Amino acid sequence: MTGYDIRTAVAADYDEFLALFGGAMMFEMRPDDLGRQMFEPDRALVAVDNDEIIGTTRALTRDLSVPGAVVPAAHVTAVGVKPIHRRRGVMAGLISRQLREVPEAIAVLWASEPGIYGRFGYGAAAFDVSYEVDLHRVGPRAVRTRPGELGELPADDAGKQLAPLLRSLQEHRPGVSGRSELGWQKHLQDKPDSRDGKTARRILVHRDETGTIDGYALYRGKLNWESSGPANEVSLEELVALEPTAYRVLWHHLLTMDLSAKLGYGYAALDEPVQQLVTTPTALGRRVTESLWVRVTDVARALGDRRYAVPVDVVLEVTDELIPANSGRYRLTADGPHTPARCERTENPADLVLSVTELGAAYLGGRRLAEFAATGRVIEHTSGALATAGAAFGWPVLPVSIEIF
Ligand SMILES: CC(C)(COP(=O)(O)OP(=O)(O)OC[C@H]1O[C@@H](n2cnc3c(N)ncnc32)[C@H](O)[C@@H]1OP(=O)(O)O)[C@@H](O)C(=O)NCCC(=O)NCCS
């Protein structure tokens, strides 16, 4: 490494850290008390040239739902290099060290550009769908509603009331990040200068017949009047509802807002059930993007931590150029989704050969090993192993990440 050093951050780096990342993203990032409180300096790295920070990365301490479990996952963010220091290997130095140091068995991130992280062993594990719904064409199917089942919450302590719903979503669907109490406060922060011309955030809730909140939606509106008439825009930020009635009623309400022509939503799953609730799904205006990238940093622990859809007994030979200790053969055994799996090193011959990148991509159950076998990135040595392991790594519900962190 020449011309700069990499060190663990200290609390006093917070403002400069933020300014550097904001500058790299071309986004004004203002320090605030909550952000300062949530800064975990011992989980952040900085590249320093003559006492000046020229590169940053950090890992947030959060958990993540994976098939059949919720596990600690290093949530990597704020990867940035000062523009005048680009393409000198600063990011490569930061990311490589970070991956060798994180204590969690997996690291996850959202990539600004898909070309960046594959070289470090991250695999794109979840796809999110962005909607730009044409509300005049989409045709929401009629829903019977009860008076009083919809309500609104003030933001103050909404996090406490909504947290159990997010936890239920984690138990149901892989790819969902958990939120601490501070995390909820940050998520529900609503600074007027960050609204981009939209209204304050509304917190819409659905209550079941006992009055318990069983679904919520966070959304804003934007006034828009065209020569042909009203054409307001609804920005849906988050919708969590596992009970079918709550899910149907919340979506129906949002898809039928008065004066509105468009609804934008960035975090739908590929198998988002709302597709069944409209007569014209093409009018949802769907665009698919890679969302969560997964990097397995400890193969045995990561594979043992999740559950498997069907019984499996397979030897995987894994290669990992960045963390050589990960390379080797592992025997993975599981009896199905209801019991814990076992994964340990073995000298037995490999049934399948793959790198950590494919393992990361398949880890959340959203991508099939066969997809990678088709391009030679997974090699089958034992006939039938691809089919069995492929089915075991899959999951009935597709992963989705419902926030960019
Ligand atoms: C992306 C960014 C962090 C890269 O930093 P950097 O120090 O220039 O990267 P490095 O010099 O370490 O590059 C390492 C490798 O990644 C490649 N790479 C870097 N940025 C890339 C990009 N945006 N897309 C594809 N490949 C990229 C480099 O070409 C290099 O490849 P090589 O090893 O084959 O030569 C930096 O340009 C940046 O801050 N960009 C704006 C903010 C951003 O997008 N951050 C990522 C948030 S998820």
Short mmCIF file of C-alpha atoms and ligand atoms in Angstrom, two decimals:
data_model
loop_
_atom_site.label_atom_id
_atom_site.label_comp_id
_atom_site.label_asym_id
_atom_site.label_seq_id
_atom_site.Cartn_x
_atom_site.Cartn_y
_atom_site.Cartn_z
CA MET A 1 0.00 0.00 0.00
CA THR A 2 1.51 3.38 -0.89
CA GLY A 3 0.63 6.94 0.08
CA TYR A 4 -2.09 6.24 2.65
CA ASP A 5 -2.87 4.18 5.74
CA ILE A 6 -6.01 2.44 6.88
CA ARG A 7 -7.06 2.65 10.50
CA THR A 8 -10.09 2.04 12.68
CA ALA A 9 -12.12 5.24 13.09
CA VAL A 10 -12.53 7.15 16.36
CA ALA A 11 -15.61 9.06 17.52
CA ALA A 12 -14.00 12.39 16.58
CA ASP A 13 -13.90 11.27 12.91
CA TYR A 14 -17.70 11.39 12.59
CA ASP A 15 -18.07 14.80 10.89
CA GLU A 16 -15.19 14.31 8.46
CA PHE A 17 -16.33 10.74 7.79
CA LEU A 18 -19.80 11.95 6.88
CA ALA A 19 -18.52 14.83 4.76
CA LEU A 20 -16.29 12.49 2.79
CA PHE A 21 -19.00 9.95 2.08
CA GLY A 22 -21.52 12.70 1.24
CA GLY A 23 -18.98 14.23 -1.14
CA ALA A 24 -18.35 10.88 -2.85
CA MET A 25 -22.10 10.30 -3.29
CA MET A 26 -22.76 13.94 -4.29
CA PHE A 27 -25.30 14.12 -1.51
CA GLU A 28 -25.40 16.69 1.30
CA MET A 29 -25.06 14.71 4.53
CA ARG A 30 -25.46 16.81 7.66
CA PRO A 31 -24.23 15.54 11.01
CA ASP A 32 -26.89 15.27 13.70
CA ASP A 33 -27.13 13.96 17.26
CA LEU A 34 -28.89 10.74 16.33
CA GLY A 35 -26.38 9.96 13.60
CA ARG A 36 -23.53 10.71 15.99
CA GLN A 37 -25.08 8.42 18.61
CA MET A 38 -25.41 5.63 16.07
CA PHE A 39 -21.88 5.99 14.71
CA GLU A 40 -19.95 2.91 15.83
CA PRO A 41 -16.36 4.09 15.35
CA ASP A 42 -14.87 0.70 16.19
CA ARG A 43 -16.88 -0.71 13.27
CA ALA A 44 -15.72 1.96 10.81
CA LEU A 45 -12.49 2.14 8.82
CA VAL A 46 -10.89 5.22 7.32
CA ALA A 47 -8.10 5.56 4.77
CA VAL A 48 -5.89 8.47 5.75
CA ASP A 49 -3.39 10.45 3.69
CA ASN A 50 -1.36 13.02 5.69
CA ASP A 51 -4.01 13.11 8.44
CA GLU A 52 -6.79 13.71 5.93
CA ILE A 53 -9.53 11.11 5.51
CA ILE A 54 -9.64 10.04 1.87
CA GLY A 55 -11.75 6.86 2.12
CA THR A 56 -14.43 5.42 4.37
CA THR A 57 -16.44 2.30 5.10
CA ARG A 58 -18.47 1.15 8.09
CA ALA A 59 -20.47 -1.83 9.27
CA LEU A 60 -23.74 -1.35 11.15
CA THR A 61 -24.55 -3.83 13.90
CA ARG A 62 -27.92 -5.20 12.79
CA ASP A 63 -29.57 -8.54 12.26
CA LEU A 64 -31.00 -9.94 9.06
CA SER A 65 -33.62 -12.54 8.28
CA VAL A 66 -32.27 -15.53 6.36
CA PRO A 67 -34.20 -18.70 5.48
CA GLY A 68 -35.68 -19.96 8.75
CA ALA A 69 -33.65 -17.71 11.09
CA VAL A 70 -32.62 -14.19 12.04
CA VAL A 71 -28.84 -13.81 12.31
CA PRO A 72 -26.29 -11.07 12.98
CA ALA A 73 -25.11 -9.55 9.70
CA ALA A 74 -22.53 -6.80 9.21
CA HIS A 75 -24.52 -4.14 7.33
CA VAL A 76 -21.81 -2.49 5.25
CA THR A 77 -22.37 1.11 4.17
CA ALA A 78 -20.68 4.46 3.59
CA VAL A 79 -18.12 3.04 1.17
CA GLY A 80 -16.62 6.14 -0.37
CA VAL A 81 -13.34 7.48 -1.71
CA LYS A 82 -12.55 11.14 -2.24
CA PRO A 83 -12.88 11.75 -5.99
CA ILE A 84 -9.29 12.99 -6.41
CA HIS A 85 -7.99 9.75 -4.86
CA ARG A 86 -10.09 7.34 -6.95
CA ARG A 87 -8.69 4.24 -8.66
CA ARG A 88 -5.59 3.91 -6.50
CA GLY A 89 -6.88 0.85 -4.67
CA VAL A 90 -8.20 2.75 -1.62
CA MET A 91 -11.61 1.07 -1.66
CA ALA A 92 -10.03 -2.33 -2.31
CA GLY A 93 -7.82 -1.84 0.77
CA LEU A 94 -10.77 -0.80 2.95
CA ILE A 95 -13.16 -3.54 1.85
CA SER A 96 -10.58 -6.32 2.03
CA ARG A 97 -9.61 -5.40 5.58
CA GLN A 98 -13.22 -4.97 6.63
CA LEU A 99 -14.18 -8.43 5.35
CA ARG A 100 -11.29 -10.06 7.20
CA GLU A 101 -12.25 -8.31 10.44
CA VAL A 102 -16.05 -8.46 10.74
CA PRO A 103 -17.08 -10.94 13.45
CA GLU A 104 -20.40 -11.83 11.79
CA ALA A 105 -20.57 -14.86 9.47
CA ILE A 106 -22.08 -12.73 6.69
CA ALA A 107 -21.77 -9.15 5.48
CA VAL A 108 -24.47 -7.49 3.40
CA LEU A 109 -24.80 -4.27 1.42
CA TRP A 110 -26.72 -2.36 -1.22
CA ALA A 111 -24.40 -1.49 -4.11
CA SER A 112 -24.53 1.89 -5.84
CA GLU A 113 -23.29 0.10 -8.96
CA PRO A 114 -23.47 -3.65 -9.56
CA GLY A 115 -19.93 -3.81 -10.98
CA ILE A 116 -18.18 -2.96 -7.71
CA TYR A 117 -18.50 -5.78 -5.19
CA GLY A 118 -18.38 -9.12 -7.03
CA ARG A 119 -14.57 -8.98 -7.00
CA PHE A 120 -14.67 -9.09 -3.19
CA GLY A 121 -16.84 -12.23 -3.07
CA TYR A 122 -20.20 -10.51 -2.66
CA GLY A 123 -23.04 -12.14 -4.58
CA ALA A 124 -26.32 -10.40 -5.52
CA ALA A 125 -28.74 -12.39 -3.37
CA ALA A 126 -32.00 -10.45 -3.58
CA PHE A 127 -33.81 -8.50 -6.25
CA ASP A 128 -36.17 -5.70 -5.37
CA VAL A 129 -38.84 -4.37 -7.68
CA SER A 130 -39.50 -0.64 -8.02
CA TYR A 131 -43.06 0.30 -8.88
CA GLU A 132 -44.23 3.38 -10.71
CA VAL A 133 -47.93 2.62 -10.59
CA ASP A 134 -50.32 4.21 -13.06
CA LEU A 135 -53.25 4.61 -10.66
CA HIS A 136 -55.71 5.31 -13.49
CA ARG A 137 -54.96 1.97 -15.17
CA VAL A 138 -53.95 -0.48 -12.47
CA GLY A 139 -57.48 -1.48 -11.44
CA PRO A 140 -57.43 -2.35 -7.73
CA ARG A 141 -59.84 -5.19 -6.99
CA ALA A 142 -62.65 -4.21 -4.62
CA VAL A 143 -62.03 -4.83 -0.92
CA ARG A 144 -64.63 -4.92 1.83
CA THR A 145 -63.65 -2.58 4.65
CA ARG A 146 -64.83 -2.10 8.23
CA PRO A 147 -65.28 1.42 9.62
CA GLY A 148 -62.39 2.30 11.93
CA GLU A 149 -60.00 -0.38 10.76
CA LEU A 150 -57.63 2.23 9.29
CA GLY A 151 -56.01 4.85 11.46
CA GLU A 152 -52.92 7.02 11.70
CA LEU A 153 -50.13 7.21 14.27
CA PRO A 154 -48.07 10.22 15.27
CA ALA A 155 -44.35 9.64 14.64
CA ASP A 156 -43.27 10.14 18.28
CA ASP A 157 -43.39 6.60 19.58
CA ALA A 158 -44.57 4.85 16.44
CA GLY A 159 -41.37 2.79 16.30
CA LYS A 160 -42.34 0.94 19.49
CA GLN A 161 -45.76 0.04 18.10
CA LEU A 162 -44.51 -0.97 14.67
CA ALA A 163 -41.42 -2.92 15.77
CA PRO A 164 -43.27 -6.22 16.43
CA LEU A 165 -44.63 -6.18 12.86
CA LEU A 166 -41.17 -5.79 11.39
CA ARG A 167 -39.99 -8.70 13.55
CA SER A 168 -42.86 -10.83 12.24
CA LEU A 169 -41.88 -9.94 8.70
CA GLN A 170 -38.33 -11.08 9.49
CA GLU A 171 -39.70 -14.44 10.65
CA HIS A 172 -41.60 -14.77 7.39
CA ARG A 173 -39.35 -13.38 4.68
CA PRO A 174 -35.54 -13.50 4.21
CA GLY A 175 -33.55 -10.33 3.46
CA VAL A 176 -35.22 -8.04 6.01
CA SER A 177 -32.95 -6.02 8.32
CA GLY A 178 -33.86 -5.60 11.97
CA ARG A 179 -34.05 -2.18 13.63
CA SER A 180 -32.98 -1.20 17.14
CA GLU A 181 -34.90 1.47 19.03
CA LEU A 182 -32.43 4.10 17.74
CA GLY A 183 -32.73 2.55 14.29
CA TRP A 184 -36.49 3.14 14.36
CA GLN A 185 -35.97 6.74 15.47
CA LYS A 186 -33.60 7.28 12.56
CA HIS A 187 -35.95 5.55 10.13
CA LEU A 188 -38.88 7.73 11.19
CA GLN A 189 -36.88 10.97 11.30
CA ASP A 190 -38.62 13.42 8.99
CA LYS A 191 -36.55 16.55 8.50
CA PRO A 192 -38.53 19.16 6.50
CA ASP A 193 -35.47 19.96 4.36
CA SER A 194 -35.22 16.31 3.24
CA ARG A 195 -38.76 15.97 1.90
CA ASP A 196 -38.05 16.99 -1.67
CA GLY A 197 -41.35 18.89 -2.04
CA LYS A 198 -43.42 16.06 -0.56
CA THR A 199 -45.68 16.20 2.49
CA ALA A 200 -44.61 15.07 5.95
CA ARG A 201 -44.59 11.28 6.32
CA ARG A 202 -47.94 9.70 7.23
CA ILE A 203 -48.05 6.57 9.28
CA LEU A 204 -51.11 4.60 8.26
CA VAL A 205 -52.05 1.57 10.36
CA HIS A 206 -54.55 -1.24 10.05
CA ARG A 207 -56.20 -2.68 13.19
CA ASP A 208 -57.75 -6.11 13.51
CA GLU A 209 -61.11 -6.67 15.22
CA THR A 210 -59.50 -6.54 18.67
CA GLY A 211 -57.90 -3.17 17.90
CA THR A 212 -54.38 -4.58 17.56
CA ILE A 213 -52.23 -3.05 14.84
CA ASP A 214 -51.57 -5.77 12.27
CA GLY A 215 -50.21 -3.74 9.38
CA TYR A 216 -48.75 -0.34 8.55
CA ALA A 217 -47.69 1.82 5.65
CA LEU A 218 -45.34 4.83 5.64
CA TYR A 219 -46.06 7.22 2.79
CA ARG A 220 -46.01 10.82 1.60
CA GLY A 221 -47.87 12.75 -1.06
CA LYS A 222 -46.88 15.39 -3.59
CA LEU A 223 -49.24 17.93 -5.08
CA ASN A 224 -49.28 17.92 -8.86
CA TRP A 225 -51.82 19.56 -11.11
CA GLU A 226 -51.69 19.04 -14.84
CA SER A 227 -53.68 20.74 -17.60
CA SER A 228 -55.91 17.65 -17.68
CA GLY A 229 -56.59 17.83 -13.92
CA PRO A 230 -55.23 16.57 -10.59
CA ALA A 231 -52.27 14.19 -10.83
CA ASN A 232 -50.87 13.92 -7.32
CA GLU A 233 -48.10 11.45 -6.56
CA VAL A 234 -48.06 9.03 -3.65
CA SER A 235 -44.64 7.91 -2.40
CA LEU A 236 -44.93 4.67 -0.49
CA GLU A 237 -41.86 4.16 1.66
CA GLU A 238 -42.70 0.95 3.50
CA LEU A 239 -45.64 -1.41 3.86
CA VAL A 240 -45.60 -4.28 6.32
CA ALA A 241 -48.67 -6.46 6.81
CA LEU A 242 -48.66 -10.22 7.13
CA GLU A 243 -52.38 -10.67 7.77
CA PRO A 244 -54.11 -10.91 4.38
CA THR A 245 -56.91 -8.49 5.38
CA ALA A 246 -54.48 -5.83 6.59
CA TYR A 247 -52.36 -6.26 3.46
CA ARG A 248 -55.35 -5.98 1.12
CA VAL A 249 -56.93 -3.00 2.91
CA LEU A 250 -53.69 -0.99 3.15
CA TRP A 251 -52.81 -1.52 -0.50
CA HIS A 252 -56.36 -0.78 -1.63
CA HIS A 253 -56.37 2.48 0.31
CA LEU A 254 -53.09 3.60 -1.24
CA LEU A 255 -54.03 2.56 -4.77
CA THR A 256 -57.25 4.58 -4.62
CA MET A 257 -56.05 7.87 -3.08
CA ASP A 258 -58.10 10.83 -4.24
CA LEU A 259 -56.56 13.25 -6.76
CA SER A 260 -53.66 10.88 -7.38
CA ALA A 261 -52.28 9.60 -10.66
CA LYS A 262 -49.08 7.81 -9.63
CA LEU A 263 -47.71 5.75 -6.79
CA GLY A 264 -44.00 5.08 -6.41
CA TYR A 265 -42.59 2.27 -4.27
CA GLY A 266 -39.01 1.05 -4.24
CA TYR A 267 -39.05 -2.12 -2.17
CA ALA A 268 -41.46 -4.68 -3.58
CA ALA A 269 -40.47 -8.34 -3.60
CA LEU A 270 -40.37 -10.29 -6.86
CA ASP A 271 -43.30 -12.31 -5.47
CA GLU A 272 -45.06 -9.25 -3.99
CA PRO A 273 -48.67 -10.34 -3.38
CA VAL A 274 -50.13 -6.98 -4.49
CA GLN A 275 -49.72 -8.25 -8.06
CA GLN A 276 -52.78 -10.44 -7.36
CA LEU A 277 -54.84 -7.52 -6.08
CA VAL A 278 -55.01 -5.54 -9.31
CA THR A 279 -56.57 -6.28 -12.67
CA THR A 280 -53.63 -4.86 -14.68
CA PRO A 281 -50.28 -5.80 -13.10
CA THR A 282 -48.36 -4.24 -16.02
CA ALA A 283 -49.66 -0.85 -14.80
CA LEU A 284 -47.58 -1.38 -11.64
CA GLY A 285 -44.68 -0.18 -13.82
CA ARG A 286 -42.24 -2.78 -12.48
CA ARG A 287 -38.46 -2.44 -12.72
CA VAL A 288 -36.19 -5.07 -11.20
CA THR A 289 -32.88 -4.16 -9.53
CA GLU A 290 -30.27 -6.03 -7.51
CA SER A 291 -30.81 -5.11 -3.87
CA LEU A 292 -28.99 -7.04 -1.17
CA TRP A 293 -25.52 -8.43 -1.83
CA VAL A 294 -24.33 -11.12 0.56
CA ARG A 295 -20.69 -11.92 1.40
CA VAL A 296 -20.14 -15.12 3.36
CA THR A 297 -17.19 -14.45 5.69
CA ASP A 298 -17.38 -17.72 7.66
CA VAL A 299 -18.70 -20.58 5.52
CA ALA A 300 -19.32 -23.20 8.23
CA ARG A 301 -21.09 -20.78 10.55
CA ALA A 302 -23.15 -19.10 7.83
CA LEU A 303 -24.36 -22.37 6.30
CA GLY A 304 -25.13 -23.83 9.72
CA ASP A 305 -27.10 -20.73 10.74
CA ARG A 306 -29.85 -20.93 8.12
CA ARG A 307 -32.49 -23.58 7.45
CA TYR A 308 -33.00 -25.62 4.28
CA ALA A 309 -36.26 -26.18 2.43
CA VAL A 310 -35.79 -29.96 1.94
CA PRO A 311 -33.46 -32.60 3.45
CA VAL A 312 -29.92 -32.37 2.09
CA ASP A 313 -26.57 -34.08 2.57
CA VAL A 314 -23.97 -32.58 0.27
CA VAL A 315 -20.23 -31.82 0.21
CA LEU A 316 -19.45 -28.35 -1.10
CA GLU A 317 -15.96 -27.35 -2.16
CA VAL A 318 -15.73 -23.61 -1.67
CA THR A 319 -13.00 -21.28 -2.94
CA ASP A 320 -12.33 -17.87 -1.41
CA GLU A 321 -9.42 -15.79 -2.72
CA LEU A 322 -9.77 -12.99 -0.17
CA ILE A 323 -10.24 -15.09 2.98
CA PRO A 324 -8.23 -18.28 2.26
CA ALA A 325 -9.25 -19.79 5.62
CA ASN A 326 -12.75 -20.13 4.15
CA SER A 327 -11.57 -22.30 1.26
CA GLY A 328 -12.06 -26.03 1.60
CA ARG A 329 -14.65 -28.79 1.62
CA TYR A 330 -17.73 -28.65 3.85
CA ARG A 331 -20.37 -31.27 4.52
CA LEU A 332 -23.79 -29.68 4.85
CA THR A 333 -26.58 -31.81 6.30
CA ALA A 334 -30.14 -30.84 7.16
CA ASP A 335 -33.41 -32.67 7.68
CA GLY A 336 -35.68 -29.98 6.24
CA PRO A 337 -36.95 -26.55 7.28
CA HIS A 338 -37.97 -27.37 10.84
CA THR A 339 -34.64 -28.48 12.30
CA PRO A 340 -31.23 -26.79 12.54
CA ALA A 341 -28.64 -27.66 9.89
CA ARG A 342 -25.06 -28.84 10.44
CA CYS A 343 -22.07 -27.72 8.42
CA GLU A 344 -18.54 -28.92 9.10
CA ARG A 345 -15.26 -29.39 7.30
CA THR A 346 -14.68 -32.74 5.65
CA GLU A 347 -12.07 -34.60 3.63
CA ASN A 348 -14.80 -36.33 1.60
CA PRO A 349 -14.85 -35.67 -2.15
CA ALA A 350 -16.87 -32.68 -3.35
CA ASP A 351 -20.36 -33.06 -4.83
CA LEU A 352 -20.45 -29.40 -5.92
CA VAL A 353 -17.65 -26.87 -6.45
CA LEU A 354 -18.31 -23.14 -6.22
CA SER A 355 -16.83 -19.91 -4.88
CA VAL A 356 -18.07 -17.76 -1.98
CA THR A 357 -19.66 -15.42 -4.52
CA GLU A 358 -22.18 -18.04 -5.68
CA LEU A 359 -22.70 -19.14 -2.10
CA GLY A 360 -23.53 -15.55 -1.13
CA ALA A 361 -25.91 -15.19 -4.08
CA ALA A 362 -27.79 -18.39 -3.14
CA TYR A 363 -27.68 -17.78 0.63
CA LEU A 364 -31.03 -16.01 1.03
CA GLY A 365 -32.90 -18.58 -1.05
CA GLY A 366 -33.68 -16.16 -3.87
CA ARG A 367 -31.34 -17.53 -6.53
CA ARG A 368 -30.84 -21.08 -7.74
CA LEU A 369 -27.47 -22.84 -7.83
CA ALA A 370 -28.51 -24.19 -11.27
CA GLU A 371 -28.45 -20.63 -12.61
CA PHE A 372 -24.72 -20.54 -11.86
CA ALA A 373 -24.10 -24.11 -13.06
CA ALA A 374 -25.37 -22.98 -16.47
CA THR A 375 -22.34 -20.66 -16.80
CA GLY A 376 -19.83 -23.00 -15.15
CA ARG A 377 -19.66 -21.06 -11.88
CA VAL A 378 -21.08 -24.03 -9.98
CA ILE A 379 -19.68 -27.42 -11.05
CA GLU A 380 -21.54 -30.62 -10.31
CA HIS A 381 -19.28 -33.61 -9.55
CA THR A 382 -22.02 -35.96 -8.31
CA SER A 383 -25.03 -36.40 -10.51
CA GLY A 384 -28.19 -35.19 -8.77
CA ALA A 385 -26.33 -33.01 -6.22
CA LEU A 386 -27.27 -29.82 -8.03
CA ALA A 387 -30.97 -30.67 -7.98
CA THR A 388 -31.02 -31.63 -4.29
CA ALA A 389 -28.80 -28.83 -3.04
CA GLY A 390 -30.58 -26.36 -5.32
CA ALA A 391 -33.97 -27.29 -3.85
CA ALA A 392 -32.56 -27.18 -0.30
CA PHE A 393 -31.04 -23.70 -0.72
CA GLY A 394 -34.32 -22.35 -2.13
CA TRP A 395 -37.08 -20.98 0.09
CA PRO A 396 -40.86 -20.67 -0.38
CA VAL A 397 -40.84 -16.89 0.09
CA LEU A 398 -38.40 -14.77 -1.94
CA PRO A 399 -36.00 -12.41 -0.17
CA VAL A 400 -36.51 -8.67 -0.22
CA SER A 401 -34.66 -5.80 1.42
CA ILE A 402 -37.09 -3.10 2.49
CA GLU A 403 -34.67 -0.26 3.11
CA ILE A 404 -31.42 1.08 1.75
CA PHE A 405 -29.02 1.39 4.68
C1 LIG B 1 -16.79 3.30 -5.90
C2 LIG B 1 -15.57 3.86 -5.15
C3 LIG B 1 -15.75 3.58 -3.65
C4 LIG B 1 -14.33 3.12 -5.69
O1 LIG B 1 -13.19 3.54 -4.94
P1 LIG B 1 -11.73 3.44 -5.56
O2 LIG B 1 -10.76 3.65 -4.45
O3 LIG B 1 -11.62 4.25 -6.76
O4 LIG B 1 -11.70 1.91 -5.98
P2 LIG B 1 -10.37 1.02 -6.19
O5 LIG B 1 -9.31 1.86 -6.82
O6 LIG B 1 -10.01 0.35 -4.93
O7 LIG B 1 -10.91 -0.05 -7.21
C5 LIG B 1 -10.82 -1.46 -7.01
C6 LIG B 1 -11.37 -2.13 -8.27
O8 LIG B 1 -12.77 -1.81 -8.38
C7 LIG B 1 -13.04 -1.22 -9.66
N1 LIG B 1 -14.06 -0.20 -9.48
C8 LIG B 1 -13.99 0.91 -8.74
N2 LIG B 1 -15.14 1.61 -8.81
C9 LIG B 1 -15.95 0.93 -9.64
C10 LIG B 1 -17.26 1.16 -10.14
N3 LIG B 1 -17.97 2.22 -9.78
N4 LIG B 1 -17.80 0.25 -10.97
C11 LIG B 1 -17.08 -0.85 -11.34
N5 LIG B 1 -15.82 -1.12 -10.90
C12 LIG B 1 -15.27 -0.22 -10.07
C13 LIG B 1 -11.72 -0.60 -10.06
O9 LIG B 1 -11.64 -0.43 -11.46
C14 LIG B 1 -10.71 -1.62 -9.55
O10 LIG B 1 -10.67 -2.69 -10.46
P3 LIG B 1 -9.33 -3.54 -10.72
O11 LIG B 1 -8.99 -4.16 -9.39
O12 LIG B 1 -9.73 -4.53 -11.75
O13 LIG B 1 -8.33 -2.55 -11.15
C15 LIG B 1 -15.39 5.36 -5.38
O14 LIG B 1 -15.20 5.61 -6.73
C16 LIG B 1 -16.57 6.18 -4.88
O15 LIG B 1 -16.53 6.67 -3.77
N6 LIG B 1 -17.63 6.35 -5.73
C17 LIG B 1 -18.79 7.14 -5.39
C18 LIG B 1 -19.53 6.58 -4.18
C19 LIG B 1 -19.97 5.16 -4.38
O16 LIG B 1 -20.50 4.77 -5.40
N7 LIG B 1 -19.73 4.34 -3.34
C20 LIG B 1 -20.18 2.98 -3.29
C21 LIG B 1 -21.40 2.95 -2.43
S1 LIG B 1 -22.14 1.36 -2.41
#
